[in-house]
Coordinates of C-alpha atoms and ligand atoms in Angstrom, one line a residue:
M1 CA 1.2 -35.7 47.1
T2 CA 1.5 -34.9 43.5
F3 CA -1.8 -33.9 41.5
V4 CA -2.4 -35.7 38.3
I5 CA -3.1 -34.9 34.8
T6 CA -6.2 -36.4 33.5
Q7 CA -8.7 -38.1 30.8
G8 CA -9.6 -34.4 29.3
C9 CA -6.0 -33.0 29.0
C10 CA -5.9 -30.8 26.0
D11 CA -2.3 -30.8 25.3
D12 CA -2.0 -26.7 25.0
A13 CA 0.9 -27.3 27.5
S14 CA -0.8 -24.2 29.0
C15 CA 0.8 -25.8 32.5
V16 CA 4.1 -26.7 31.4
S17 CA 4.8 -22.7 31.4
V18 CA 3.3 -22.2 34.7
C19 CA 5.1 -25.5 36.9
P20 CA 7.9 -23.4 39.2
V21 CA 10.1 -27.4 38.9
Q22 CA 9.2 -28.1 35.1
C23 CA 7.8 -31.8 36.1
I24 CA 5.4 -31.8 33.3
R25 CA 6.3 -34.2 30.4
P26 CA 6.5 -34.1 27.2
R27 CA 7.2 -30.2 26.4
P28 CA 6.6 -28.2 23.3
G29 CA 10.1 -28.9 21.4
D30 CA 10.0 -32.8 22.9
P31 CA 10.5 -34.9 20.5
D32 CA 6.8 -36.7 21.7
F33 CA 5.4 -33.1 22.4
K34 CA 3.3 -33.8 18.4
T35 CA 2.7 -37.3 19.1
T36 CA 1.8 -37.8 22.9
E37 CA -1.5 -38.7 24.2
Q38 CA -1.7 -36.3 27.2
L39 CA 0.6 -35.0 29.0
Y40 CA 2.2 -36.5 32.9
I41 CA 3.5 -35.3 35.6
D42 CA 5.9 -36.7 37.4
P43 CA 5.0 -37.4 41.0
A44 CA 8.9 -37.7 41.8
T45 CA 9.2 -34.5 41.2
C46 CA 6.0 -32.4 41.7
I47 CA 6.1 -30.2 44.3
D48 CA 2.2 -30.2 44.7
C49 CA 1.6 -26.3 44.1
G50 CA -1.4 -26.3 42.1
A51 CA -0.1 -23.9 39.9
C52 CA -0.8 -25.9 37.3
M53 CA -4.8 -27.0 38.2
D54 CA -5.0 -23.1 38.2
E55 CA -4.0 -22.5 34.6
C56 CA -5.4 -26.0 33.4
P57 CA -7.9 -24.3 31.3
V58 CA -10.1 -27.6 30.7
N59 CA -10.0 -28.6 35.1
A60 CA -8.7 -31.4 33.6
I61 CA -5.9 -31.5 36.4
Y62 CA -6.4 -32.7 39.9
P63 CA -4.5 -33.3 43.4
E64 CA -3.4 -37.0 44.2
W65 CA -5.8 -36.5 47.0
D66 CA -9.1 -35.2 45.4
L67 CA -8.9 -37.6 42.1
P68 CA -12.7 -38.2 41.2
D69 CA -12.9 -42.3 41.2
Q70 CA -13.2 -42.3 37.5
H71 CA -9.3 -41.1 37.2
S72 CA -8.0 -42.6 39.9
E73 CA -6.3 -44.9 36.9
F74 CA -5.0 -42.1 36.0
L75 CA -2.1 -41.4 38.5
E76 CA -0.5 -45.1 37.2
I77 CA -0.6 -43.2 33.8
N78 CA 0.8 -40.2 35.0
S79 CA 3.6 -42.3 36.6
D80 CA 3.6 -45.1 34.2
Y81 CA 4.9 -42.1 31.1
F82 CA 8.3 -41.8 33.3
A83 CA 8.8 -45.4 33.9
M84 CA 8.7 -46.2 30.3
N85 CA 10.6 -42.4 29.1
P86 CA 13.4 -43.1 31.7
N87 CA 15.6 -40.5 28.8
A88 CA 13.1 -38.3 27.6
V89 CA 15.1 -35.6 27.0
C90 CA 13.8 -32.4 27.1
S91 CA 14.5 -28.9 25.7
P92 CA 14.4 -25.8 27.4
P93 CA 10.6 -24.9 27.2
Q94 CA 9.7 -21.9 24.6
S95 CA 8.1 -19.5 25.8
P96 CA 9.1 -16.3 23.0
T97 CA 8.4 -13.0 23.5
R98 CA 6.6 -11.2 20.7
S99 CA 7.0 -7.4 19.4
L100 CA 7.0 -6.1 16.0
P101 CA 10.4 -4.1 14.7
A102 CA 10.9 -0.7 15.8
E103 CA 10.6 0.6 12.1
R104 CA 7.5 -1.3 11.5
P105 CA 5.6 -0.7 14.5
S106 CA 1.9 -1.9 12.7
L107 CA 0.7 -5.0 11.4
S108 CA -3.2 -6.1 11.2
V109 CA -3.6 -9.3 10.2
A110 CA -7.1 -11.6 8.9
V111 CA -7.3 -14.3 10.7
V112 CA -10.1 -17.0 9.0
G113 CA -11.6 -19.6 11.4
T114 CA -12.4 -19.4 14.6
G115 CA -12.0 -22.5 15.9
P116 CA -9.1 -23.7 18.2
A117 CA -6.2 -22.7 15.9
G118 CA -7.6 -19.2 14.9
C119 CA -8.7 -18.6 18.2
Y120 CA -4.9 -19.1 19.1
A121 CA -3.2 -17.6 16.5
A122 CA -5.5 -14.3 16.8
T123 CA -4.4 -14.4 20.7
E124 CA -1.3 -14.5 20.4
L125 CA -0.9 -12.3 18.2
S126 CA -3.3 -10.0 19.8
D127 CA -0.9 -10.3 22.5
I128 CA 1.6 -7.5 20.9
N129 CA 1.4 -4.5 20.8
G130 CA 0.6 -3.2 17.2
V131 CA -1.0 -5.7 16.4
T132 CA -4.9 -5.5 14.7
V133 CA -6.3 -8.6 14.2
S134 CA -9.8 -8.8 12.2
I135 CA -10.8 -12.7 12.3
F136 CA -13.7 -14.4 10.0
D137 CA -15.9 -17.1 10.3
R138 CA -18.7 -18.3 8.1
L139 CA -21.4 -19.0 10.8
P140 CA -22.8 -16.5 13.4
T141 CA -20.8 -18.9 16.2
P142 CA -17.3 -18.9 16.7
F143 CA -14.8 -21.5 17.9
G144 CA -15.5 -24.1 15.2
L145 CA -15.1 -27.4 16.4
V146 CA -15.0 -26.8 20.4
R147 CA -18.6 -26.2 19.6
S148 CA -19.7 -28.5 16.7
G149 CA -17.3 -31.4 17.2
V150 CA -16.5 -31.6 21.0
A151 CA -18.5 -34.0 22.4
P152 CA -22.0 -32.7 24.7
D153 CA -20.7 -34.9 27.2
H154 CA -17.1 -33.8 27.9
A155 CA -18.1 -30.3 29.1
A156 CA -14.8 -29.9 30.9
T157 CA -13.2 -29.8 27.3
K158 CA -15.1 -27.0 26.0
Q159 CA -14.3 -24.4 28.8
I160 CA -11.7 -23.5 26.8
T161 CA -14.0 -21.4 25.6
K162 CA -14.0 -19.3 28.4
R163 CA -10.4 -18.0 27.2
F164 CA -11.1 -18.2 23.6
N165 CA -14.0 -15.9 24.5
G166 CA -11.7 -12.9 26.0
L167 CA -10.8 -12.4 21.9
F168 CA -14.2 -10.9 21.6
S169 CA -13.5 -7.8 23.9
R170 CA -10.5 -6.7 22.6
P171 CA -9.6 -3.6 21.7
N172 CA -7.5 -4.3 18.9
V173 CA -9.8 -7.3 17.5
Q174 CA -12.4 -6.6 15.3
A175 CA -14.9 -10.1 15.0
Y176 CA -17.0 -10.6 11.4
L177 CA -19.3 -13.7 11.9
N178 CA -21.7 -14.8 9.9
V179 CA -19.1 -13.7 6.4
E180 CA -17.5 -16.7 4.5
V181 CA -14.7 -16.2 2.8
G182 CA -14.1 -17.3 -0.4
R183 CA -17.9 -16.4 -1.0
D184 CA -19.0 -12.7 0.5
I185 CA -14.9 -11.7 0.5
N186 CA -11.5 -13.4 -1.0
V187 CA -8.1 -13.7 -0.2
S188 CA -7.2 -11.1 -2.3
E189 CA -9.4 -8.9 -1.0
L190 CA -8.5 -9.4 2.6
L191 CA -4.8 -9.0 1.5
E192 CA -6.1 -5.1 0.6
H193 CA -6.5 -3.9 3.9
H194 CA -4.2 -6.5 5.9
H195 CA -0.5 -7.3 5.5
A196 CA -1.4 -10.9 5.8
V197 CA -4.4 -14.0 6.2
I198 CA -4.1 -16.6 8.1
W199 CA -5.8 -19.5 6.6
A200 CA -7.3 -21.7 9.6
V201 CA -11.0 -23.0 8.7
G202 CA -10.2 -26.7 9.6
A203 CA -11.1 -30.2 7.7
S204 CA -14.4 -29.9 6.8
D205 CA -14.4 -33.0 4.7
D206 CA -14.0 -36.4 4.9
R207 CA -12.1 -39.8 3.9
K208 CA -14.1 -41.8 2.0
L209 CA -13.7 -45.5 2.2
G210 CA -13.9 -45.8 -1.4
I211 CA -16.1 -49.1 -1.1
T212 CA -19.5 -50.4 -2.7
G213 CA -22.3 -49.5 -0.9
E214 CA -20.4 -45.9 0.3
D215 CA -23.8 -44.3 -0.8
L216 CA -26.3 -45.8 0.5
P217 CA -28.6 -44.3 2.7
G218 CA -27.9 -45.5 6.4
C219 CA -24.2 -45.1 5.7
V220 CA -23.4 -42.2 7.2
S221 CA -19.7 -39.7 8.2
A222 CA -19.0 -39.2 11.7
R223 CA -18.5 -35.3 11.0
E224 CA -21.9 -35.3 9.8
F225 CA -23.6 -37.2 12.6
V226 CA -21.5 -35.0 15.4
A227 CA -22.8 -32.1 13.8
W228 CA -26.2 -33.3 14.1
Y229 CA -25.9 -34.0 17.8
N230 CA -24.1 -30.3 18.9
G231 CA -26.4 -28.6 16.9
H232 CA -24.8 -27.4 14.2
P233 CA -26.9 -25.2 11.8
D234 CA -25.0 -27.2 8.0
A235 CA -27.4 -30.6 10.4
V236 CA -30.2 -29.1 11.8
D237 CA -32.7 -31.2 9.1
H238 CA -30.7 -34.7 9.1
R239 CA -32.2 -38.0 10.3
Y240 CA -30.8 -40.4 11.4
D241 CA -31.8 -44.3 12.0
L242 CA -31.8 -44.8 15.5
E243 CA -34.6 -47.7 15.2
S244 CA -32.3 -50.6 14.1
K245 CA -30.5 -52.5 17.3
R246 CA -27.4 -52.0 16.0
V247 CA -25.2 -49.6 14.6
V248 CA -21.3 -50.1 13.2
V249 CA -18.7 -47.8 13.0
I250 CA -16.1 -47.7 11.0
G251 CA -12.4 -47.1 12.8
N252 CA -11.5 -46.6 15.9
G253 CA -10.0 -43.0 16.5
N254 CA -11.4 -40.6 19.4
V255 CA -14.2 -39.6 16.7
A256 CA -15.3 -43.0 16.3
V257 CA -15.3 -43.3 20.7
D258 CA -17.6 -40.1 20.5
V259 CA -19.6 -40.6 18.2
A260 CA -20.7 -44.6 19.9
R261 CA -20.7 -43.1 23.5
L262 CA -23.5 -40.7 22.3
L263 CA -25.4 -43.5 21.1
A264 CA -24.4 -45.9 24.1
R265 CA -25.1 -43.7 26.8
P266 CA -28.3 -43.2 29.2
V267 CA -30.3 -40.6 27.3
G268 CA -30.9 -38.4 31.1
S269 CA -27.2 -37.8 31.0
L270 CA -27.2 -36.2 27.9
A271 CA -30.2 -34.2 28.6
R272 CA -28.0 -32.2 31.0
T273 CA -25.7 -31.0 28.3
D274 CA -25.4 -28.8 25.7
A275 CA -26.1 -31.4 23.1
A276 CA -29.4 -30.1 20.0
D277 CA -32.9 -30.9 21.9
H278 CA -33.5 -32.6 18.1
A279 CA -31.0 -35.3 19.2
I280 CA -31.8 -35.9 23.1
E281 CA -35.6 -36.3 21.6
A282 CA -34.0 -38.9 18.6
F283 CA -31.8 -40.0 21.1
R284 CA -34.9 -40.7 23.4
A285 CA -36.5 -42.6 21.4
S286 CA -33.1 -44.6 20.1
A287 CA -33.8 -48.7 19.3
V288 CA -30.1 -48.9 19.5
E289 CA -28.5 -51.7 22.2
E290 CA -25.1 -52.8 20.5
V291 CA -23.0 -50.0 18.8
V292 CA -19.9 -52.5 16.7
V293 CA -16.5 -50.6 17.1
T294 CA -14.9 -51.5 14.0
A295 CA -10.4 -50.8 13.7
R296 CA -8.9 -53.0 10.8
R297 CA -6.0 -53.8 12.8
G298 CA -5.2 -54.9 16.5
P299 CA -5.4 -52.9 19.3
E300 CA -1.7 -52.2 19.3
S301 CA -2.2 -49.8 16.5
A302 CA -5.9 -49.0 17.8
A303 CA -5.9 -44.9 16.8
Y304 CA -7.8 -44.3 20.2
T305 CA -5.7 -42.6 23.5
T306 CA -6.1 -44.5 26.9
G307 CA -7.9 -41.5 28.4
E308 CA -11.1 -41.3 26.4
M309 CA -10.9 -44.9 26.6
V310 CA -10.6 -45.1 30.1
G311 CA -13.9 -42.8 31.0
L312 CA -15.4 -45.2 28.7
R313 CA -15.4 -47.4 31.0
H314 CA -16.6 -45.0 33.6
V315 CA -19.7 -44.4 31.8
D316 CA -23.3 -45.8 33.6
G317 CA -25.1 -48.3 32.0
V318 CA -22.5 -48.5 28.9
Q319 CA -20.9 -52.6 28.8
L320 CA -17.7 -52.8 26.7
A321 CA -17.0 -55.7 25.3
V322 CA -14.4 -57.3 23.2
H323 CA -13.9 -60.3 21.0
E324 CA -10.8 -61.9 22.6
D325 CA -9.1 -63.7 20.4
E326 CA -8.8 -60.4 17.8
V327 CA -7.4 -59.3 21.5
N328 CA -4.7 -62.2 22.3
D329 CA -2.2 -61.8 20.3
A330 CA -1.3 -58.5 21.2
V331 CA -1.8 -58.7 24.8
A332 CA 1.0 -61.3 24.7
S333 CA 3.1 -59.7 22.8
S334 CA 3.0 -57.1 24.3
P335 CA 2.9 -55.4 28.1
L336 CA 2.2 -52.1 27.3
V337 CA -0.8 -52.9 25.1
A338 CA -2.0 -55.6 28.1
R339 CA -2.4 -53.1 30.3
T340 CA -4.4 -51.3 28.2
V341 CA -6.1 -53.6 27.2
G342 CA -6.8 -55.0 30.8
R343 CA -7.7 -51.2 31.9
I344 CA -10.5 -51.2 29.3
F345 CA -12.3 -54.7 29.0
Q346 CA -13.1 -54.9 32.7
P347 CA -15.3 -58.0 33.9
A348 CA -18.9 -57.4 32.2
T349 CA -20.9 -55.6 35.8
S350 CA -24.7 -56.5 35.5
G351 CA -27.6 -54.0 34.5
Q352 CA -25.3 -52.6 32.0
D353 CA -28.4 -51.7 29.6
R354 CA -26.2 -50.9 25.6
T355 CA -23.1 -52.4 25.1
I356 CA -20.0 -51.4 22.9
T357 CA -18.2 -53.6 20.7
F358 CA -14.4 -53.0 20.3
R359 CA -14.0 -55.4 17.3
Y360 CA -10.7 -55.6 15.7
G361 CA -8.6 -57.0 12.4
L362 CA -12.1 -56.4 10.4
T363 CA -11.3 -54.7 6.7
P364 CA -14.3 -53.1 5.1
C365 CA -15.1 -54.5 2.1
A366 CA -19.2 -53.4 0.7
I367 CA -21.7 -52.0 2.5
N368 CA -24.7 -53.5 1.5
G369 CA -28.6 -53.3 0.4
D370 CA -31.0 -52.1 -1.6
E371 CA -32.7 -49.0 -0.9
R372 CA -30.5 -48.5 2.0
V373 CA -27.9 -50.7 4.3
R374 CA -28.8 -54.0 5.4
S375 CA -25.2 -55.0 6.9
V376 CA -21.4 -54.5 6.1
T377 CA -19.1 -57.2 5.0
F378 CA -15.6 -57.2 6.3
R379 CA -12.5 -59.2 6.1
R380 CA -10.3 -61.0 8.2
P381 CA -7.2 -61.6 8.9
D382 CA -6.4 -64.6 7.5
G383 CA -8.5 -64.2 4.3
T384 CA -12.3 -65.2 5.7
N385 CA -15.6 -62.6 5.8
E386 CA -17.3 -61.7 8.5
E387 CA -21.0 -59.5 7.7
I388 CA -22.2 -57.7 10.6
E389 CA -26.1 -56.4 9.6
T390 CA -27.0 -53.1 10.8
G391 CA -29.0 -50.2 9.8
L392 CA -26.7 -47.8 10.4
V393 CA -23.3 -47.5 9.6
I394 CA -20.7 -44.4 10.6
R395 CA -18.0 -43.3 8.8
A396 CA -15.1 -41.9 11.5
I397 CA -12.2 -42.3 9.1
G398 CA -10.7 -39.4 9.8
F399 CA -11.6 -35.9 7.8
R400 CA -9.8 -34.0 5.3
G401 CA -9.1 -30.2 4.5
R402 CA -11.5 -28.5 1.2
R403 CA -10.3 -26.5 -2.0
V404 CA -10.7 -22.9 -1.9
D405 CA -10.8 -20.9 -4.8
G406 CA -7.7 -18.2 -4.9
L407 CA -5.5 -20.9 -3.3
P408 CA -3.3 -24.0 -3.6
F409 CA -4.1 -27.4 -2.2
D410 CA -2.6 -30.7 -2.1
E411 CA -5.4 -33.4 -3.0
R412 CA -3.8 -36.3 -1.4
A413 CA -3.1 -35.0 2.1
G414 CA -6.0 -32.8 2.0
V415 CA -4.0 -29.3 3.2
V416 CA -3.4 -26.7 1.8
P417 CA 1.4 -26.6 1.1
N418 CA 2.6 -25.0 3.4
V419 CA 6.6 -24.7 5.2
A420 CA 6.0 -23.7 8.7
G421 CA 2.9 -22.0 8.3
S422 CA 3.8 -20.1 5.4
V423 CA 1.7 -21.1 2.5
H424 CA 3.8 -22.6 -0.8
D425 CA 2.7 -22.5 -4.3
P426 CA 3.7 -26.3 -4.9
E427 CA 4.4 -25.7 -9.1
T428 CA 7.1 -22.7 -8.3
G429 CA 8.4 -23.3 -5.0
E430 CA 7.9 -20.1 -4.4
P431 CA 5.8 -18.4 -0.7
V432 CA 1.9 -17.0 -1.4
V433 CA 3.1 -13.8 -0.2
G434 CA 1.0 -12.9 2.6
V435 CA -0.9 -16.1 3.4
Y436 CA -0.5 -18.7 5.6
C437 CA -2.4 -21.5 7.5
T438 CA -2.1 -23.3 10.9
G439 CA -4.6 -26.2 12.2
W440 CA -5.6 -29.0 10.9
I441 CA -5.7 -27.5 7.2
K442 CA -2.2 -27.3 7.9
R443 CA -0.5 -30.7 8.9
G444 CA -4.2 -32.5 8.7
A445 CA -6.9 -34.0 11.4
T446 CA -4.3 -34.7 14.3
G447 CA -3.9 -34.1 17.3
V448 CA -6.6 -32.6 20.5
I449 CA -7.4 -29.0 20.8
G450 CA -4.3 -27.6 22.9
T451 CA -1.8 -29.3 19.8
N452 CA -3.3 -26.0 17.8
K453 CA -1.4 -23.2 20.4
V454 CA 2.0 -25.5 19.8
D455 CA 1.1 -24.8 15.1
S456 CA -0.1 -21.7 15.5
A457 CA 2.7 -20.6 17.2
E458 CA 5.1 -21.6 14.5
T459 CA 3.1 -20.2 11.3
I460 CA 2.9 -16.4 13.5
G461 CA 6.7 -17.4 14.2
S462 CA 6.9 -17.5 9.8
L463 CA 4.9 -14.4 9.3
L464 CA 6.4 -12.2 11.9
S465 CA 10.0 -13.1 10.4
D466 CA 8.2 -12.1 7.0
F467 CA 7.2 -9.3 8.5
A468 CA 10.4 -8.3 10.2
A469 CA 12.0 -8.8 6.9
G470 CA 9.8 -6.4 4.8
R471 CA 8.4 -8.9 2.8
L472 CA 4.8 -8.0 3.2
P473 CA 4.2 -5.6 1.2
T474 CA 1.7 -2.5 3.2
P475 CA -2.2 -2.7 2.6
V476 CA -3.9 -0.6 -0.2
G477 CA -6.7 -0.2 2.5
G478 CA -7.9 0.5 5.8
Q479 CA -10.1 -1.1 8.4
D480 CA -12.9 1.4 8.6
I481 CA -12.9 0.6 4.3
L482 CA -12.9 -2.9 5.1
A483 CA -15.7 -2.8 8.2
A484 CA -17.6 -0.8 5.5
L485 CA -17.5 -3.0 2.5
L486 CA -18.4 -5.9 4.5
H487 CA -21.2 -4.5 6.5
E488 CA -22.5 -3.6 2.5
R489 CA -22.1 -7.2 1.2
K490 CA -23.2 -8.6 4.2
P491 CA -25.7 -6.6 6.0
D492 CA -26.4 -9.9 8.4
L493 CA -22.6 -9.5 9.6
V494 CA -22.4 -10.2 13.4
D495 CA -19.7 -8.5 15.7
G496 CA -18.4 -9.5 18.6
E497 CA -21.2 -7.9 21.0
G498 CA -23.6 -9.8 18.3
W499 CA -22.0 -13.7 19.2
Q500 CA -21.8 -12.0 23.5
R501 CA -25.5 -11.6 22.8
I502 CA -26.1 -14.9 21.7
D503 CA -24.3 -16.9 23.9
R504 CA -26.4 -14.4 26.7
A505 CA -29.1 -15.9 25.4
E506 CA -28.7 -19.5 25.1
R507 CA -26.8 -19.4 28.1
K508 CA -30.0 -17.9 29.9
A509 CA -32.3 -20.6 28.2
G510 CA -29.9 -23.9 29.8
R511 CA -29.9 -21.9 33.2
K512 CA -33.6 -22.9 33.5
A513 CA -33.4 -26.6 32.7
R514 CA -30.1 -26.7 34.7
R515 CA -27.5 -26.9 31.2
P516 CA -24.5 -25.0 30.1
R517 CA -26.4 -23.3 27.5
Q518 CA -29.7 -24.4 24.8
K519 CA -28.3 -23.4 21.8
L520 CA -30.3 -22.0 19.3
V521 CA -29.3 -24.2 16.1
T522 CA -30.4 -22.0 13.0
I523 CA -29.0 -19.5 11.2
A524 CA -32.3 -16.9 11.6
E525 CA -31.9 -18.0 15.4
L526 CA -28.8 -17.2 16.1
L527 CA -29.2 -13.6 13.8
A528 CA -33.0 -13.2 15.5
A529 CA -30.8 -13.9 18.6
S530 CA -27.6 -11.9 17.5
R531 CA -29.5 -8.3 17.2
R532 CA -32.5 -8.7 20.3
E533 CA -32.1 -7.7 24.0
Ligands
LIG1 P1 -7.8 -40.9 13.7 O1 -7.6 -40.8 15.4 O2 -7.5 -40.8 12.6 O3 -8.8 -42.5 13.4 C1 -9.4 -42.8 12.6 C2 -9.5 -44.4 11.9 O4 -10.0 -45.0 10.7 C3 -8.6 -45.3 12.4 O5 -9.0 -45.5 13.1 C4 -8.2 -45.7 11.3 O6 -7.4 -46.9 10.9 C5 -9.2 -45.7 10.2 N1 -9.6 -45.5 8.9 C6 -9.1 -45.0 8.0 N2 -8.9 -45.9 7.2 C7 -9.5 -46.3 7.0 C8 -10.5 -47.6 6.0 N3 -10.4 -47.5 4.8 N4 -11.2 -48.3 6.3 C9 -11.0 -48.8 7.6 N5 -10.7 -48.0 8.8 C10 -9.9 -46.6 8.0 O7 -9.3 -39.6 13.2 P2 -10.5 -39.1 14.7 O8 -10.9 -39.7 14.8 O9 -11.3 -38.7 13.4 O10 -10.1 -37.6 15.1 C11 -9.3 -37.2 14.6 C12 -8.5 -36.0 15.3 O11 -9.3 -35.5 16.2 C13 -7.2 -37.3 16.0 O12 -6.1 -36.8 16.5 C14 -8.4 -37.6 17.7 O13 -7.6 -38.0 18.3 C15 -8.8 -36.3 18.1 N6 -9.8 -35.9 18.8 C16 -9.6 -36.1 19.9 C17 -10.8 -36.2 21.0 C18 -11.0 -36.0 22.3 O14 -9.1 -36.2 22.8 N7 -11.3 -36.8 23.1 C19 -12.0 -36.9 20.6 C20 -12.5 -36.4 18.8 C21 -11.5 -36.3 17.9 P3 -5.7 -47.3 10.8 O15 -5.1 -46.9 12.1 O16 -5.9 -48.8 10.1 O17 -5.4 -46.2 9.6

């Protein structure tokens, strides 16, 4: 008997350190850890103890005997990894014990951004004796993309917030939500009150296609669309044309898969999630019959992960389709692709009401229309063009970071330039003293939630070694002065207790409708809930 890791794996490797026989691969430090789609359990070594299942923050691990039907393929997916990587070299697991040097017993750090990267960093830092942490977010709510990016029908993935929530009751952590660093206070002011600042703001801009018609009404970014259905306050007033029978999604990463699934799945199942009420109403009235997900390369280069696609195949009311001529070559040349394609695209079943069609080898060249989008022209590998009619085009081609005043920025990569998380000025090659970064703003928009745990550990390693070597000046202002300054500038800032009040209000409202929570979606509603009770 073995345990099995399934679709929702967050990759944060919590399970790895508790496994008594070290049968979970890849581990942090292994060559493929940073690129793996998920972690895998070796059925030949697993001793069936269940420690990994208890530790998994997203409930993605099951005993073989209790594997839900929709995850049945994952038994084979786990064992396939070991069949295909017989020589996987594993380095010893990394579990550094952190402490401050005896001659410098207290350290204060500001973490800007409360998405997964910021929360992992703040958690690891506040575990260390003598460290105090201030956490900042421009919204009144924490958790970044876990709240406003992870799809509402991936409830298990959102369970990670239960762990992160512990931060808000730690005595050495002070939360300043609804405070925008760069507007309400700047980085150099934060450095007057802390030894170091960790920039963990994610990637809040989109990659651009750079083709005609990209700015027409009806051509939107997946980032905005996802924010809208997840109730992000910035997206409350957005409107999308769901009257079109066909939607075209450009790109085939996991964000494209999320967007396609949300557009295609029957609304009844969404009504039990924490999707924003305005989105549920719009999906209920939707006329969409087909979502076409387009990739410029073949299935062998697809950016989606197998786990997400297998999950997609099990969504009731959704039919997956493919044009055989677009996958045949890849299937013939690679047994691995053949297996993945075979797993995903099963024969049609009757009675399905919406189709997601996966197209390959289509490079977008123009978005056509006069006042709004009418169609997209793609170039095929043989040099011919194909025009696909649609009223809504969603660009899911990836995210990039945004520049902020006072920090260097790499425009090409869309990240803050850094060496192992220590921010460096590319013009001088010197470190920016006391400033660090982690997450998507550090490495670009790649990886899943747990990837940020290892990433943040690296940044904290750099910060602690600078602190131990005396390279971080002692802050001139104390925490009390900072708190007074922020309350004066932002009387409506939300602290940890304020967030707990919002959280309770949303969960209480959700309980009546048997939903995990009913999100408050405007800043005014959120601030009111943060004060009430
Ligand atoms: P992504 O994985 O980088 O995929 C981007 C897609 O856009 C690729 O298919 C890419 O094609 C395509 N693309 C880029 N430029 C293009 C262009 N000019 N024209 C046409 N296509 C273009 O990005 P993402 O989907 O936004 O995901 C970001 C990260 O979040 C990923 O690491 C993803 O796994 C993660 N994520 C995970 C989950 C989950 O685990 N459930 C959910 C959402 C997001 P090429 O490959 O040809 O460049």
